[in-house]
Short mmCIF file of C-alpha atoms in Angstrom, two decimals:
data_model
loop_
_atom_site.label_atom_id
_atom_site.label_comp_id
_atom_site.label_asym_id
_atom_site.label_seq_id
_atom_site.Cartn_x
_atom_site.Cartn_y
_atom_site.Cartn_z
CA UNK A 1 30.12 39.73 21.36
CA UNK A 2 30.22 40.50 24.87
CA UNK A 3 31.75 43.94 24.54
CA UNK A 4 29.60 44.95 22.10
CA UNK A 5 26.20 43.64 24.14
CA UNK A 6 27.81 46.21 27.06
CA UNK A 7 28.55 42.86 29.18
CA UNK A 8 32.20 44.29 30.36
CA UNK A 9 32.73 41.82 33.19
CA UNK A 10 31.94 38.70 31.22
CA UNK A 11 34.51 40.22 28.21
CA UNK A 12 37.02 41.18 30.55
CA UNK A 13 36.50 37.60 32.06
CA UNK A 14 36.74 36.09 28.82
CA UNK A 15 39.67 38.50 27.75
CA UNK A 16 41.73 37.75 30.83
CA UNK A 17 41.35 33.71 29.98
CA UNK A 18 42.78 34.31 26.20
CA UNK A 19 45.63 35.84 27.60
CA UNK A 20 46.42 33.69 30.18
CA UNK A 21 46.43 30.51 27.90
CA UNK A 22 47.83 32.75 24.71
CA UNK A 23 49.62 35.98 26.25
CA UNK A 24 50.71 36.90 23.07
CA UNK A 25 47.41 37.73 21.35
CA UNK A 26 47.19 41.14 20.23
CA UNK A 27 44.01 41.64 19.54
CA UNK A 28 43.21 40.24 23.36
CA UNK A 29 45.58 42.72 24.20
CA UNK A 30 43.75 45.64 22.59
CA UNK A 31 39.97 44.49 23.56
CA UNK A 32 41.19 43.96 27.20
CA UNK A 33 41.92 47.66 27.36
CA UNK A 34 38.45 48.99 25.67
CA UNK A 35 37.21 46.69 28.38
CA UNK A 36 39.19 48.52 30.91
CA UNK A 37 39.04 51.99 29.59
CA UNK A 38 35.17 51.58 29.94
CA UNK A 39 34.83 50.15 33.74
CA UNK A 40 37.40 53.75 34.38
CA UNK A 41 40.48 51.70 35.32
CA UNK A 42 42.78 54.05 32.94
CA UNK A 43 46.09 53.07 34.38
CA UNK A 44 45.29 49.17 33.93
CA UNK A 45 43.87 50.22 30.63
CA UNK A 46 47.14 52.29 29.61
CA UNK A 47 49.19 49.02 30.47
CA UNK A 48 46.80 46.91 28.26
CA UNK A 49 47.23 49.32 25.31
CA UNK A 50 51.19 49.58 26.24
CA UNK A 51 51.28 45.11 25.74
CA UNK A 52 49.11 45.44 22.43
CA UNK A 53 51.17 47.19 21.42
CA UNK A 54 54.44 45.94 22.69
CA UNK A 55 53.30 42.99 20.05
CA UNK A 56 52.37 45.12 17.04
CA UNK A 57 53.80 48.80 17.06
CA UNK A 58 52.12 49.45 13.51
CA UNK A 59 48.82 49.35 14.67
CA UNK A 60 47.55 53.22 14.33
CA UNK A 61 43.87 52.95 16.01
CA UNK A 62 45.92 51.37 19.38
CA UNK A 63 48.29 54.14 19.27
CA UNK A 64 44.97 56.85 18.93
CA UNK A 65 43.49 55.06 21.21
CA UNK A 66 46.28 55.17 23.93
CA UNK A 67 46.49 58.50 23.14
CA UNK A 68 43.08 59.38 23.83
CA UNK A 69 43.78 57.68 27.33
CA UNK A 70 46.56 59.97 27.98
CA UNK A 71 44.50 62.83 26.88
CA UNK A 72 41.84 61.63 29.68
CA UNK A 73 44.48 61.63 32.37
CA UNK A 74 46.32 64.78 31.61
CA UNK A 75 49.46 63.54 30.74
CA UNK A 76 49.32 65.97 27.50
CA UNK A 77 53.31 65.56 26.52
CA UNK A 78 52.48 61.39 26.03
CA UNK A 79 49.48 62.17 24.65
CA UNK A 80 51.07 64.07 21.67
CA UNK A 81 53.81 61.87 21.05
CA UNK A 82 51.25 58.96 21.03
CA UNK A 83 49.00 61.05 18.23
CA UNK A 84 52.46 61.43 16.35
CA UNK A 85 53.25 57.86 16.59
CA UNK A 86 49.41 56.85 15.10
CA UNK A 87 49.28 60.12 12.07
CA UNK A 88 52.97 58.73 11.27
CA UNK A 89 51.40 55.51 10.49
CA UNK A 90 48.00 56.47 9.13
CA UNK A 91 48.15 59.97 7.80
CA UNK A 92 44.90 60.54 7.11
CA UNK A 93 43.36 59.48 10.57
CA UNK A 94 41.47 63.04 10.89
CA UNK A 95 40.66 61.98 14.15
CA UNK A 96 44.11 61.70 15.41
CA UNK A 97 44.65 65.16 14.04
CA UNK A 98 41.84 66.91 15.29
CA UNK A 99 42.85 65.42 18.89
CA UNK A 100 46.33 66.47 18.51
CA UNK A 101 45.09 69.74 18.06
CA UNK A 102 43.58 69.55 21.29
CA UNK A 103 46.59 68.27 22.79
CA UNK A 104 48.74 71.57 21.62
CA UNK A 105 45.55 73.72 23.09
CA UNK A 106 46.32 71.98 26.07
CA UNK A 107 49.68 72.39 26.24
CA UNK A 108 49.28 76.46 25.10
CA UNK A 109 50.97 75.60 21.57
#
């Protein structure tokens, strides 16, 4: 509820508890680094996103939404591999798509 009132240091707060009492809570995992990806700390965001999904790899939306974060920070060749990883598992995630297709502009493919 927190996250979605805009109250990102009382959710990250609350986030950070979870995970330090249940460290292997995906969905913790994945919150913590909306959390993070919002207050601009991409890198502790990207290491968030990497744990989520560390614990469930077959979560598409996680894998679009690291992407996205590697879009942000330029590191276009992660970025596409990342949009790969989420189509594989969701094929018709348009948005995933449509990003990848910025990625290649990007990249001059």
């Amino acid at each position: 509820a927190q996250l979605h009132l805009g109250q990102l240091p009382q959710a990250r707060a609350s986030l950070e508890r979870l995970l330090s009492q249940n460290p292997a809570h995906f969905d913790a995992h994945y919150l913590l680094a909306t959390v993070l990806g919002q207050q601009g700390e991409m890198e502790a965001a990207l290491r968030a996103f990497d744990q989520a999904l560390a614990l469930r790899d077959n979560h598409p939306l996680a894998h679009g939404n690291r992407a996205a974060l590697l879009l942000h920070l330029g590191r276009h060749a992660e970025a596409l591999q990342a949009y790969d990883q989420a189509i594989a598992l969701k094929p018709d995630f348009a948005a995933a798509h449509f990003r990848r297709g910025v990625v290649l502009q990007a990249l001059g493919q």
